[in-house]
Amino acid sequence: MVAPLKVGLAGLGTVGSSVLQLIAQQQLAARCGRSVEVVAVCARDRNRDRGVDLSGMHWFDDPVKLASDSGIDVFVELMGGEGDPAKAAVEAALAAGKSVVTANKALLARHGVALAKLAETNKVALNFEAAVAGGIPIIKALREGFAGNSFARIYGILNGTCNYILTRMEQEKLSFAECLKDAQRLGYAEADPTFDVEGYDTAQKLAILASIAFGTKVDADAIYVEGISSIAPADLIAADELGYRIKLLGVAVKTDTGIEQRVHPTMVPKSSAIAQVMGVTNAVTIDADGIDPITLVGPGAGGLATASSVVADIGDIARGARIAPFGRAVDSLSVAGKAPMQMHEGGYYIRLLAVDKPGTAATIATRLAEQDISLESIVQRHLVTPGAAPQGGTDARTASGPVPVILITYATTEDAVRRAIAAVKADQVISGEPQLIRIEKNR
Ligand code: NAP
């Protein structure tokens, strides 16, 4: 009979305590061919009641000591944070020849390449299914399920907080600030929400997905990032009327000049699978050759949902599976260059406040034509709903004030759009800063 796989678990918070619960409930021996036993745990506060039975498990105050302890086969890191002790503990475990399971996207986005190299050198597994989109098995899908495909584009809703805020704004016509406050009250958003709402959390997860899909060295700094704090109810109303929804997407696309990686509010056709994803739910769409686009939808966070991915990773180690962390040998991963956003090609939504004077419309049309920008639609509004003024713009409810105009372009370049906007501003026919939202079409 095979000896049980002995697990040391550091971090007994939301995810860690759920992992203990799942391991106790599931028949992993029957499903993975080897039983799994948590023999040692570590957290900061030994006296805290975590609602799980820790009897029979050794307690460690120091996660780094636990990581290299001779009594464990696998180290599970569920403390979080890109630095120590998570980094030091994962390094210690890998160096001691122990496989590692972690849910720590921050650690992987910053040190993923070096940690994967350490795992490779020591011939052990480094599994991190829970680090992206919590309970959705997206890492396994990209790395193993589609090992025979080439990817054209991967895009997803990777931050539940942002999707919750945008869903509430759309459905209840509320402002960003009101929805953020509710998200904080419900525990979906941190007291300092910057990391989530400004897109950095999505960028860390996208960097991991892009690495696996496109064979690049994981590098969150190579990603163009824009958050959702500038989105106004007027944008969601206009999107709705034009047949779109607005989502914060992480997008990685293969282009002629390399892999474009970007995070920004995005207009997606209402008919797309990703547009149906509401609230805190996550989703990833995979565009690969030989198949129609596939969208995986599910919980991006939560103790048990995330623990299901962690336990599946432990189960793979119990089976004896060891797959290159990013799907191929570390030395064959290419450097992910920063996306040249000025070269981005696609449709654009432009909301601007046109000043109410003769010749304004003609001037705007001329400036767009000079950049070869064609319009799919143009909508002029006479009344602005609350929050409709672009940043720095004035309210347009007065009869002689500026008039909100919404333009949807056909495919063009970011550079062309920026030049046209700059020219229109110089002509003084618009008021305030225009709102620009990129459009992501179905394949
Ligand atoms: P959490 O609830 O804050 O728990 C963190 C745990 O780590 C706590 O038990 C804490 O100990 C322990 N810890 C922190 N610093 C430590 C130290 N210096 N030494 C020893 N123990 C330490 O965090 P979580 O939500 O479970 O998240 C864990 C990981 O999963 C993170 O990487 C996170 O990004 C990832 N993740 C979480 C979710 C989710 O839904 N929560 C989803 C996907 C991925 P005490 O309890 O004693 O304070």
GROMACS .gro file of C-alpha atoms and ligand atoms in nm:
model
  491
    1MET     CA    1   0.000   0.000   0.000
    2VAL     CA    2   0.124   0.350  -0.085
    3ALA     CA    3   0.199   0.568   0.217
    4PRO     CA    4  -0.030   0.871   0.260
    5LEU     CA    5   0.085   1.197   0.102
    6LYS     CA    6   0.185   1.413   0.398
    7VAL     CA    7   0.082   1.778   0.368
    8GLY     CA    8   0.206   2.081   0.561
    9LEU     CA    9  -0.036   2.374   0.535
   10ALA     CA   10   0.061   2.736   0.607
   11GLY     CA   11  -0.235   2.973   0.634
   12LEU     CA   12  -0.559   2.881   0.808
   13GLY     CA   13  -0.777   3.170   0.694
   14THR     CA   14  -1.068   3.171   0.449
   15VAL     CA   15  -0.905   2.929   0.205
   16GLY     CA   16  -0.680   2.729   0.440
   17SER     CA   17  -0.959   2.628   0.679
   18SER     CA   18  -1.179   2.527   0.382
   19VAL     CA   19  -0.895   2.313   0.246
   20LEU     CA   20  -0.879   2.124   0.576
   21GLN     CA   21  -1.255   2.077   0.562
   22LEU     CA   22  -1.250   1.944   0.203
   23ILE     CA   23  -0.960   1.706   0.260
   24ALA     CA   24  -1.144   1.561   0.560
   25GLN     CA   25  -1.465   1.515   0.355
   26GLN     CA   26  -1.334   1.385   0.024
   27GLN     CA   27  -1.226   1.031  -0.055
   28LEU     CA   28  -0.900   1.136  -0.219
   29ALA     CA   29  -0.747   0.789  -0.180
   30ALA     CA   30  -1.014   0.643  -0.407
   31ARG     CA   31  -0.990   0.922  -0.661
   32CYS     CA   32  -0.614   0.983  -0.666
   33GLY     CA   33  -0.477   0.642  -0.572
   34ARG     CA   34  -0.317   0.771  -0.255
   35SER     CA   35  -0.461   0.911   0.066
   36VAL     CA   36  -0.380   1.266   0.172
   37GLU     CA   37  -0.309   1.357   0.532
   38VAL     CA   38  -0.249   1.706   0.670
   39VAL     CA   39   0.018   1.645   0.932
   40ALA     CA   40   0.129   2.001   1.015
   41VAL     CA   41  -0.017   2.350   1.004
   42CYS     CA   42   0.096   2.707   1.059
   43ALA     CA   43  -0.072   3.044   1.114
   44ARG     CA   44  -0.001   3.352   1.322
   45ASP     CA   45  -0.247   3.301   1.606
   46ARG     CA   46  -0.240   2.956   1.763
   47ASN     CA   47  -0.539   3.024   1.986
   48ARG     CA   48  -0.787   3.133   1.722
   49ASP     CA   49  -1.084   2.899   1.673
   50ARG     CA   50  -1.093   2.823   1.299
   51GLY     CA   51  -1.396   2.595   1.306
   52VAL     CA   52  -1.186   2.297   1.198
   53ASP     CA   53  -1.029   2.015   1.395
   54LEU     CA   54  -0.652   2.061   1.424
   55SER     CA   55  -0.594   1.779   1.667
   56GLY     CA   56  -0.317   1.542   1.563
   57MET     CA   57  -0.150   1.809   1.347
   58HIS     CA   58   0.185   1.961   1.445
   59TRP     CA   59   0.173   2.336   1.495
   60PHE     CA   60   0.449   2.553   1.349
   61ASP     CA   61   0.487   2.922   1.429
   62ASP     CA   62   0.732   2.966   1.141
   63PRO     CA   63   0.606   2.881   0.789
   64VAL     CA   64   0.962   2.856   0.653
   65LYS     CA   65   1.047   2.587   0.909
   66LEU     CA   66   0.728   2.400   0.820
   67ALA     CA   67   0.809   2.425   0.449
   68SER     CA   68   1.136   2.233   0.481
   69ASP     CA   69   1.031   1.996   0.760
   70SER     CA   70   1.126   1.635   0.690
   71GLY     CA   71   0.781   1.514   0.802
   72ILE     CA   72   0.598   1.659   0.499
   73ASP     CA   73   0.590   1.569   0.128
   74VAL     CA   74   0.394   1.871   0.006
   75PHE     CA   75   0.386   2.230   0.125
   76VAL     CA   76   0.060   2.423   0.076
   77GLU     CA   77   0.102   2.801   0.096
   78LEU     CA   78  -0.221   2.988   0.175
   79MET     CA   79  -0.089   3.295   0.355
   80GLY     CA   80  -0.079   3.535   0.060
   81GLY     CA   81   0.148   3.827  -0.029
   82GLU     CA   82   0.424   3.853  -0.288
   83GLY     CA   83   0.705   3.874  -0.030
   84ASP     CA   84   0.808   3.685   0.278
   85PRO     CA   85   0.714   3.469   0.453
   86ALA     CA   86   0.520   3.324   0.155
   87LYS     CA   87   0.814   3.362  -0.087
   88ALA     CA   88   1.077   3.234   0.157
   89ALA     CA   89   0.859   2.939   0.256
   90VAL     CA   90   0.781   2.835  -0.104
   91GLU     CA   91   1.151   2.864  -0.194
   92ALA     CA   92   1.249   2.658   0.110
   93ALA     CA   93   1.000   2.384   0.023
   94LEU     CA   94   1.106   2.362  -0.343
   95ALA     CA   95   1.475   2.366  -0.249
   96ALA     CA   96   1.408   2.081  -0.003
   97GLY     CA   97   1.254   1.876  -0.286
   98LYS     CA   98   0.892   1.917  -0.177
   99SER     CA   99   0.611   1.990  -0.418
  100VAL     CA  100   0.421   2.311  -0.353
  101VAL     CA  101   0.059   2.414  -0.395
  102THR     CA  102  -0.029   2.782  -0.364
  103ALA     CA  103  -0.324   3.013  -0.436
  104ASN     CA  104  -0.098   3.317  -0.429
  105LYS     CA  105  -0.134   3.515  -0.755
  106ALA     CA  106   0.077   3.803  -0.622
  107LEU     CA  107   0.371   3.573  -0.551
  108LEU     CA  108   0.344   3.405  -0.893
  109ALA     CA  109   0.299   3.728  -1.087
  110ARG     CA  110   0.616   3.868  -0.929
  111HIS     CA  111   0.838   3.561  -0.883
  112GLY     CA  112   0.667   3.292  -1.094
  113VAL     CA  113   0.957   3.240  -1.334
  114ALA     CA  114   1.221   3.199  -1.062
  115LEU     CA  115   0.995   2.969  -0.859
  116ALA     CA  116   0.911   2.758  -1.165
  117LYS     CA  117   1.285   2.726  -1.235
  118LEU     CA  118   1.346   2.613  -0.877
  119ALA     CA  119   1.067   2.355  -0.909
  120GLU     CA  120   1.210   2.235  -1.240
  121THR     CA  121   1.563   2.203  -1.099
  122ASN     CA  122   1.440   2.005  -0.800
  123LYS     CA  123   1.199   1.796  -1.011
  124VAL     CA  124   0.897   1.880  -0.801
  125ALA     CA  125   0.553   2.023  -0.879
  126LEU     CA  126   0.448   2.385  -0.835
  127ASN     CA  127   0.069   2.394  -0.872
  128PHE     CA  128  -0.140   2.710  -0.852
  129GLU     CA  129  -0.487   2.644  -0.995
  130ALA     CA  130  -0.653   2.861  -0.728
  131ALA     CA  131  -0.439   3.166  -0.807
  132VAL     CA  132  -0.654   3.267  -1.106
  133ALA     CA  133  -1.035   3.271  -1.105
  134GLY     CA  134  -1.055   3.078  -0.773
  135GLY     CA  135  -1.286   2.785  -0.837
  136ILE     CA  136  -1.263   2.775  -1.220
  137PRO     CA  137  -1.008   2.515  -1.336
  138ILE     CA  138  -0.867   2.752  -1.596
  139ILE     CA  139  -0.496   2.673  -1.544
  140LYS     CA  140  -0.557   2.305  -1.605
  141ALA     CA  141  -0.776   2.384  -1.906
  142LEU     CA  142  -0.513   2.602  -2.074
  143ARG     CA  143  -0.209   2.398  -1.978
  144GLU     CA  144  -0.340   2.046  -2.017
  145GLY     CA  145  -0.685   2.051  -2.177
  146PHE     CA  146  -0.566   2.263  -2.472
  147ALA     CA  147  -0.210   2.135  -2.498
  148GLY     CA  148  -0.284   2.051  -2.861
  149ASN     CA  149  -0.416   2.395  -2.961
  150SER     CA  150  -0.265   2.735  -3.042
  151PHE     CA  151  -0.430   3.029  -2.873
  152ALA     CA  152  -0.538   3.341  -3.058
  153ARG     CA  153  -0.686   3.527  -2.762
  154ILE     CA  154  -0.768   3.470  -2.395
  155TYR     CA  155  -0.988   3.718  -2.215
  156GLY     CA  156  -1.176   3.717  -1.893
  157ILE     CA  157  -1.352   3.873  -1.600
  158LEU     CA  158  -1.093   3.798  -1.334
  159ASN     CA  159  -1.199   4.031  -1.054
  160GLY     CA  160  -1.534   3.973  -0.884
  161THR     CA  161  -1.532   4.311  -0.709
  162CYS     CA  162  -1.521   4.502  -1.038
  163ASN     CA  163  -1.786   4.285  -1.200
  164TYR     CA  164  -2.011   4.330  -0.897
  165ILE     CA  165  -1.971   4.709  -0.917
  166LEU     CA  166  -2.033   4.726  -1.293
  167THR     CA  167  -2.335   4.494  -1.266
  168ARG     CA  168  -2.495   4.709  -0.994
  169MET     CA  169  -2.417   5.029  -1.186
  170GLU     CA  170  -2.581   4.887  -1.498
  171GLN     CA  171  -2.884   4.727  -1.339
  172GLU     CA  172  -2.964   4.998  -1.083
  173LYS     CA  173  -2.823   5.306  -1.260
  174LEU     CA  174  -2.605   5.382  -0.959
  175SER     CA  175  -2.273   5.567  -0.948
  176PHE     CA  176  -1.936   5.395  -0.914
  177ALA     CA  177  -1.893   5.544  -0.564
  178GLU     CA  178  -2.230   5.413  -0.440
  179CYS     CA  179  -2.162   5.060  -0.568
  180LEU     CA  180  -1.810   5.058  -0.428
  181LYS     CA  181  -1.945   5.150  -0.085
  182ASP     CA  182  -2.190   4.857  -0.102
  183ALA     CA  183  -1.915   4.622  -0.217
  184GLN     CA  184  -1.710   4.726   0.086
  185ARG     CA  185  -2.007   4.679   0.319
  186LEU     CA  186  -2.066   4.328   0.181
  187GLY     CA  187  -1.699   4.233   0.212
  188TYR     CA  188  -1.641   4.214  -0.166
  189ALA     CA  189  -1.402   4.509  -0.165
  190GLU     CA  190  -1.113   4.603   0.063
  191ALA     CA  191  -1.107   4.923   0.269
  192ASP     CA  192  -0.846   5.041   0.015
  193PRO     CA  193  -1.001   4.917  -0.311
  194THR     CA  194  -0.729   5.054  -0.543
  195PHE     CA  195  -0.571   4.718  -0.618
  196ASP     CA  196  -0.902   4.574  -0.737
  197VAL     CA  197  -1.078   4.869  -0.901
  198GLU     CA  198  -0.773   5.007  -1.079
  199GLY     CA  199  -0.714   4.672  -1.249
  200TYR     CA  200  -0.390   4.554  -1.083
  201ASP     CA  201  -0.544   4.236  -0.941
  202THR     CA  202  -0.675   4.146  -1.287
  203ALA     CA  203  -0.330   4.219  -1.435
  204GLN     CA  204  -0.157   3.976  -1.198
  205LYS     CA  205  -0.399   3.700  -1.298
  206LEU     CA  206  -0.380   3.783  -1.668
  207ALA     CA  207   0.001   3.764  -1.653
  208ILE     CA  208  -0.027   3.406  -1.529
  209LEU     CA  209  -0.283   3.304  -1.793
  210ALA     CA  210  -0.088   3.472  -2.075
  211SER     CA  211   0.229   3.293  -1.971
  212ILE     CA  212   0.062   2.954  -1.996
  213ALA     CA  213  -0.128   3.030  -2.316
  214PHE     CA  214   0.149   3.206  -2.509
  215GLY     CA  215   0.468   3.071  -2.354
  216THR     CA  216   0.581   3.408  -2.215
  217LYS     CA  217   0.766   3.474  -1.891
  218VAL     CA  218   0.501   3.582  -1.641
  219ASP     CA  219   0.537   3.959  -1.599
  220ALA     CA  220   0.252   4.172  -1.465
  221ASP     CA  221   0.455   4.489  -1.540
  222ALA     CA  222   0.429   4.413  -1.913
  223ILE     CA  223   0.053   4.469  -1.902
  224TYR     CA  224  -0.127   4.790  -1.995
  225VAL     CA  225  -0.368   4.861  -1.705
  226GLU     CA  226  -0.673   5.086  -1.672
  227GLY     CA  227  -0.937   5.048  -1.399
  228ILE     CA  228  -1.310   5.112  -1.376
  229SER     CA  229  -1.324   5.420  -1.153
  230SER     CA  230  -1.385   5.654  -1.449
  231ILE     CA  231  -1.693   5.463  -1.569
  232ALA     CA  232  -2.013   5.664  -1.529
  233PRO     CA  233  -2.375   5.546  -1.532
  234ALA     CA  234  -2.409   5.730  -1.865
  235ASP     CA  235  -2.157   5.490  -2.020
  236LEU     CA  236  -2.350   5.184  -1.904
  237ILE     CA  237  -2.679   5.332  -2.027
  238ALA     CA  238  -2.529   5.414  -2.367
  239ALA     CA  239  -2.365   5.071  -2.390
  240ASP     CA  240  -2.698   4.908  -2.318
  241GLU     CA  241  -2.875   5.110  -2.587
  242LEU     CA  242  -2.604   5.026  -2.841
  243GLY     CA  243  -2.614   4.651  -2.769
  244TYR     CA  244  -2.313   4.623  -2.539
  245ARG     CA  245  -2.222   4.569  -2.174
  246ILE     CA  246  -1.915   4.708  -2.000
  247LYS     CA  247  -1.685   4.462  -1.823
  248LEU     CA  248  -1.336   4.495  -1.678
  249LEU     CA  249  -1.150   4.246  -1.895
  250GLY     CA  250  -0.800   4.110  -1.888
  251VAL     CA  251  -0.714   4.039  -2.253
  252ALA     CA  252  -0.410   3.864  -2.401
  253VAL     CA  253  -0.399   3.853  -2.781
  254LYS     CA  254  -0.151   3.720  -3.030
  255THR     CA  255  -0.073   3.999  -3.279
  256ASP     CA  256   0.177   4.034  -3.563
  257THR     CA  257   0.405   4.229  -3.329
  258GLY     CA  258   0.385   3.996  -3.028
  259ILE     CA  259   0.151   3.927  -2.738
  260GLU     CA  260  -0.065   4.224  -2.647
  261GLN     CA  261  -0.166   4.209  -2.280
  262ARG     CA  262  -0.410   4.465  -2.146
  263VAL     CA  263  -0.660   4.527  -1.868
  264HIS     CA  264  -0.928   4.792  -1.915
  265PRO     CA  265  -1.302   4.851  -1.910
  266THR     CA  266  -1.429   4.691  -2.228
  267MET     CA  267  -1.753   4.702  -2.424
  268VAL     CA  268  -1.857   4.349  -2.516
  269PRO     CA  269  -2.156   4.259  -2.738
  270LYS     CA  270  -2.458   4.161  -2.529
  271SER     CA  271  -2.475   3.840  -2.733
  272SER     CA  272  -2.132   3.724  -2.609
  273ALA     CA  273  -2.101   3.464  -2.335
  274ILE     CA  274  -1.886   3.696  -2.125
  275ALA     CA  275  -2.155   3.966  -2.130
  276GLN     CA  276  -2.392   3.730  -1.944
  277VAL     CA  277  -2.158   3.706  -1.644
  278MET     CA  278  -2.298   3.914  -1.361
  279GLY     CA  279  -2.210   3.997  -1.001
  280VAL     CA  280  -1.897   3.858  -0.838
  281THR     CA  281  -1.877   3.566  -1.083
  282ASN     CA  282  -1.561   3.522  -1.294
  283ALA     CA  283  -1.529   3.394  -1.652
  284VAL     CA  284  -1.258   3.327  -1.907
  285THR     CA  285  -1.309   3.292  -2.283
  286ILE     CA  286  -1.057   3.089  -2.478
  287ASP     CA  287  -1.014   3.151  -2.851
  288ALA     CA  288  -0.801   2.870  -2.986
  289ASP     CA  289  -0.757   2.715  -3.327
  290GLY     CA  290  -0.975   2.422  -3.417
  291ILE     CA  291  -1.253   2.502  -3.169
  292ASP     CA  292  -1.526   2.760  -3.132
  293PRO     CA  293  -1.461   2.997  -2.840
  294ILE     CA  294  -1.513   2.832  -2.503
  295THR     CA  295  -1.613   3.028  -2.194
  296LEU     CA  296  -1.562   2.889  -1.846
  297VAL     CA  297  -1.778   3.061  -1.584
  298GLY     CA  298  -1.770   3.021  -1.207
  299PRO     CA  299  -1.679   3.153  -0.864
  300GLY     CA  300  -1.359   3.355  -0.853
  301ALA     CA  301  -1.333   3.355  -0.476
  302GLY     CA  302  -1.478   3.213  -0.156
  303GLY     CA  303  -1.334   2.958   0.084
  304LEU     CA  304  -1.478   2.634  -0.050
  305ALA     CA  305  -1.468   2.733  -0.418
  306THR     CA  306  -1.100   2.825  -0.394
  307ALA     CA  307  -1.024   2.523  -0.176
  308SER     CA  308  -1.166   2.296  -0.448
  309SER     CA  309  -0.885   2.410  -0.679
  310VAL     CA  310  -0.622   2.375  -0.405
  311VAL     CA  311  -0.736   2.022  -0.321
  312ALA     CA  312  -0.740   1.925  -0.691
  313ASP     CA  313  -0.377   2.043  -0.711
  314ILE     CA  314  -0.288   1.831  -0.407
  315GLY     CA  315  -0.472   1.539  -0.569
  316ASP     CA  316  -0.253   1.572  -0.881
  317ILE     CA  317   0.057   1.544  -0.664
  318ALA     CA  318  -0.091   1.238  -0.492
  319ARG     CA  319  -0.136   1.084  -0.841
  320GLY     CA  320   0.229   1.152  -0.916
  321ALA     CA  321   0.160   1.412  -1.185
  322ARG     CA  322   0.429   1.677  -1.234
  323ILE     CA  323   0.364   1.924  -1.512
  324ALA     CA  324   0.583   2.225  -1.595
  325PRO     CA  325   0.423   2.510  -1.394
  326PHE     CA  326   0.374   2.735  -1.699
  327GLY     CA  327   0.324   2.447  -1.940
  328ARG     CA  328   0.676   2.432  -2.082
  329ALA     CA  329   1.039   2.439  -1.970
  330VAL     CA  330   1.126   2.771  -1.807
  331ASP     CA  331   1.420   2.838  -2.043
  332SER     CA  332   1.187   2.814  -2.343
  333LEU     CA  333   0.953   3.089  -2.214
  334SER     CA  334   0.993   3.413  -2.410
  335VAL     CA  335   1.011   3.764  -2.264
  336ALA     CA  336   0.671   3.935  -2.255
  337GLY     CA  337   0.724   4.285  -2.396
  338LYS     CA  338   0.503   4.570  -2.284
  339ALA     CA  339   0.202   4.602  -2.513
  340PRO     CA  340   0.239   4.906  -2.741
  341MET     CA  341  -0.113   5.033  -2.679
  342GLN     CA  342  -0.087   5.300  -2.947
  343MET     CA  343  -0.082   5.012  -3.195
  344HIS     CA  344  -0.391   4.844  -3.048
  345GLU     CA  345  -0.653   4.789  -3.314
  346GLY     CA  346  -1.025   4.768  -3.249
  347GLY     CA  347  -1.349   4.959  -3.224
  348TYR     CA  348  -1.391   5.246  -2.978
  349TYR     CA  349  -1.671   5.403  -2.782
  350ILE     CA  350  -1.610   5.775  -2.743
  351ARG     CA  351  -1.834   5.990  -2.522
  352LEU     CA  352  -1.768   6.361  -2.542
  353LEU     CA  353  -1.939   6.688  -2.464
  354ALA     CA  354  -1.970   6.889  -2.785
  355VAL     CA  355  -1.995   7.265  -2.737
  356ASP     CA  356  -2.317   7.409  -2.869
  357LYS     CA  357  -2.194   7.631  -3.155
  358PRO     CA  358  -2.220   7.621  -3.535
  359GLY     CA  359  -1.966   7.396  -3.708
  360THR     CA  360  -1.893   7.171  -3.409
  361ALA     CA  361  -2.027   6.852  -3.571
  362ALA     CA  362  -1.841   6.922  -3.896
  363THR     CA  363  -1.514   6.986  -3.710
  364ILE     CA  364  -1.541   6.660  -3.516
  365ALA     CA  365  -1.625   6.468  -3.836
  366THR     CA  366  -1.326   6.623  -4.016
  367ARG     CA  367  -1.082   6.538  -3.737
  368LEU     CA  368  -1.199   6.176  -3.731
  369ALA     CA  369  -1.181   6.151  -4.112
  370GLU     CA  370  -0.824   6.288  -4.107
  371GLN     CA  371  -0.729   5.983  -3.902
  372ASP     CA  372  -0.925   5.746  -4.130
  373ILE     CA  373  -1.172   5.672  -3.850
  374SER     CA  374  -1.513   5.556  -3.973
  375LEU     CA  375  -1.816   5.567  -3.752
  376GLU     CA  376  -2.048   5.274  -3.695
  377SER     CA  377  -2.294   5.493  -3.506
  378ILE     CA  378  -2.333   5.837  -3.361
  379VAL     CA  379  -2.583   5.933  -3.093
  380GLN     CA  380  -2.648   6.286  -2.977
  381ARG     CA  381  -2.819   6.336  -2.645
  382HIS     CA  382  -3.011   6.638  -2.528
  383LEU     CA  383  -3.032   6.561  -2.161
  384VAL     CA  384  -2.757   6.431  -1.942
  385THR     CA  385  -2.838   6.183  -1.671
  386PRO     CA  386  -2.664   6.228  -1.334
  387GLY     CA  387  -2.295   6.144  -1.353
  388ALA     CA  388  -2.290   6.170  -1.732
  389ALA     CA  389  -2.035   6.449  -1.757
  390PRO     CA  390  -1.695   6.314  -1.861
  391GLN     CA  391  -1.418   6.378  -1.611
  392GLY     CA  392  -1.367   6.749  -1.577
  393GLY     CA  393  -1.668   6.816  -1.799
  394THR     CA  394  -1.963   7.030  -1.713
  395ASP     CA  395  -2.319   6.921  -1.670
  396ALA     CA  396  -2.509   6.961  -1.994
  397ARG     CA  397  -2.858   7.015  -1.868
  398THR     CA  398  -2.867   7.383  -1.951
  399ALA     CA  399  -3.028   7.453  -2.288
  400SER     CA  400  -2.722   7.626  -2.435
  401GLY     CA  401  -2.458   7.403  -2.268
  402PRO     CA  402  -2.247   7.134  -2.430
  403VAL     CA  403  -2.428   6.836  -2.579
  404PRO     CA  404  -2.327   6.478  -2.500
  405VAL     CA  405  -2.233   6.288  -2.815
  406ILE     CA  406  -2.156   5.918  -2.830
  407LEU     CA  407  -1.951   5.780  -3.117
  408ILE     CA  408  -1.888   5.414  -3.196
  409THR     CA  409  -1.602   5.365  -3.439
  410TYR     CA  410  -1.523   5.079  -3.672
  411ALA     CA  411  -1.187   4.913  -3.616
  412THR     CA  412  -0.911   5.171  -3.596
  413THR     CA  413  -0.595   5.220  -3.392
  414GLU     CA  414  -0.550   5.367  -3.046
  415ASP     CA  415  -0.303   5.610  -3.196
  416ALA     CA  416  -0.558   5.738  -3.450
  417VAL     CA  417  -0.824   5.784  -3.182
  418ARG     CA  418  -0.586   5.970  -2.950
  419ARG     CA  419  -0.474   6.199  -3.234
  420ALA     CA  420  -0.832   6.276  -3.337
  421ILE     CA  421  -0.929   6.355  -2.977
  422ALA     CA  422  -0.625   6.580  -2.932
  423ALA     CA  423  -0.716   6.770  -3.251
  424VAL     CA  424  -1.078   6.812  -3.146
  425LYS     CA  425  -0.966   6.941  -2.808
  426ALA     CA  426  -0.730   7.188  -2.971
  427ASP     CA  427  -1.021   7.308  -3.188
  428GLN     CA  428  -1.209   7.385  -2.862
  429VAL     CA  429  -1.527   7.216  -2.983
  430ILE     CA  430  -1.554   6.983  -2.686
  431SER     CA  431  -1.567   7.041  -2.315
  432GLY     CA  432  -1.376   6.832  -2.057
  433GLU     CA  433  -1.200   6.498  -2.110
  434PRO     CA  434  -1.373   6.253  -2.344
  435GLN     CA  435  -1.444   5.902  -2.223
  436LEU     CA  436  -1.284   5.625  -2.431
  437ILE     CA  437  -1.380   5.259  -2.396
  438ARG     CA  438  -1.233   4.988  -2.617
  439ILE     CA  439  -1.469   4.738  -2.782
  440GLU     CA  440  -1.388   4.365  -2.786
  441LYS     CA  441  -1.581   4.180  -3.054
  442ASN     CA  442  -1.673   3.812  -3.071
  443ARG     CA  443  -1.445   3.611  -3.293
  444NAP     P1  444  -0.672   3.502   0.493
  444NAP     O1  445  -0.811   3.464   0.525
  444NAP     O2  446  -0.626   3.639   0.524
  444NAP     O3  447  -0.575   3.398   0.566
  444NAP     C1  448  -0.437   3.412   0.568
  444NAP     C2  449  -0.380   3.309   0.664
  444NAP     O4  450  -0.238   3.319   0.662
  444NAP     C3  451  -0.424   3.330   0.810
  444NAP     O5  452  -0.455   3.208   0.869
  444NAP     C4  453  -0.300   3.392   0.874
  444NAP     O6  454  -0.284   3.357   1.012
  444NAP     C5  455  -0.189   3.327   0.794
  444NAP     N1  456  -0.069   3.409   0.794
  444NAP     C6  457  -0.053   3.535   0.746
  444NAP     N2  458   0.072   3.578   0.768
  444NAP     C7  459   0.136   3.477   0.831
  444NAP     C8  460   0.267   3.462   0.883
  444NAP     N3  461   0.357   3.562   0.873
  444NAP     N4  462   0.299   3.347   0.942
  444NAP     C9  463   0.209   3.246   0.953
  444NAP     N5  464   0.083   3.254   0.907
  444NAP    C10  465   0.046   3.369   0.846
  444NAP     O7  466  -0.639   3.478   0.339
  444NAP     P2  467  -0.721   3.391   0.235
  444NAP     O8  468  -0.836   3.470   0.184
  444NAP     O9  469  -0.745   3.256   0.292
  444NAP    O10  470  -0.617   3.386   0.112
  444NAP    C11  471  -0.506   3.297   0.114
  444NAP    C12  472  -0.445   3.296  -0.027
  444NAP    O11  473  -0.541   3.251  -0.120
  444NAP    C13  474  -0.398   3.432  -0.078
  444NAP    O12  475  -0.282   3.417  -0.157
  444NAP    C14  476  -0.513   3.477  -0.167
  444NAP    O13  477  -0.474   3.568  -0.268
  444NAP    C15  478  -0.555   3.346  -0.226
  444NAP     N6  479  -0.692   3.342  -0.273
  444NAP    C16  480  -0.793   3.371  -0.189
  444NAP    C17  481  -0.924   3.364  -0.235
  444NAP    C18  482  -1.040   3.393  -0.143
  444NAP    O14  483  -1.155   3.380  -0.187
  444NAP     N7  484  -1.017   3.430  -0.018
  444NAP    C19  485  -0.949   3.333  -0.370
  444NAP    C20  486  -0.843   3.301  -0.454
  444NAP    C21  487  -0.714   3.306  -0.405
  444NAP     P3  488  -0.391   3.405   1.126
  444NAP    O15  489  -0.520   3.341   1.089
  444NAP    O16  490  -0.336   3.352   1.251
  444NAP    O17  491  -0.394   3.554   1.117
   0.00000   0.00000   0.00000
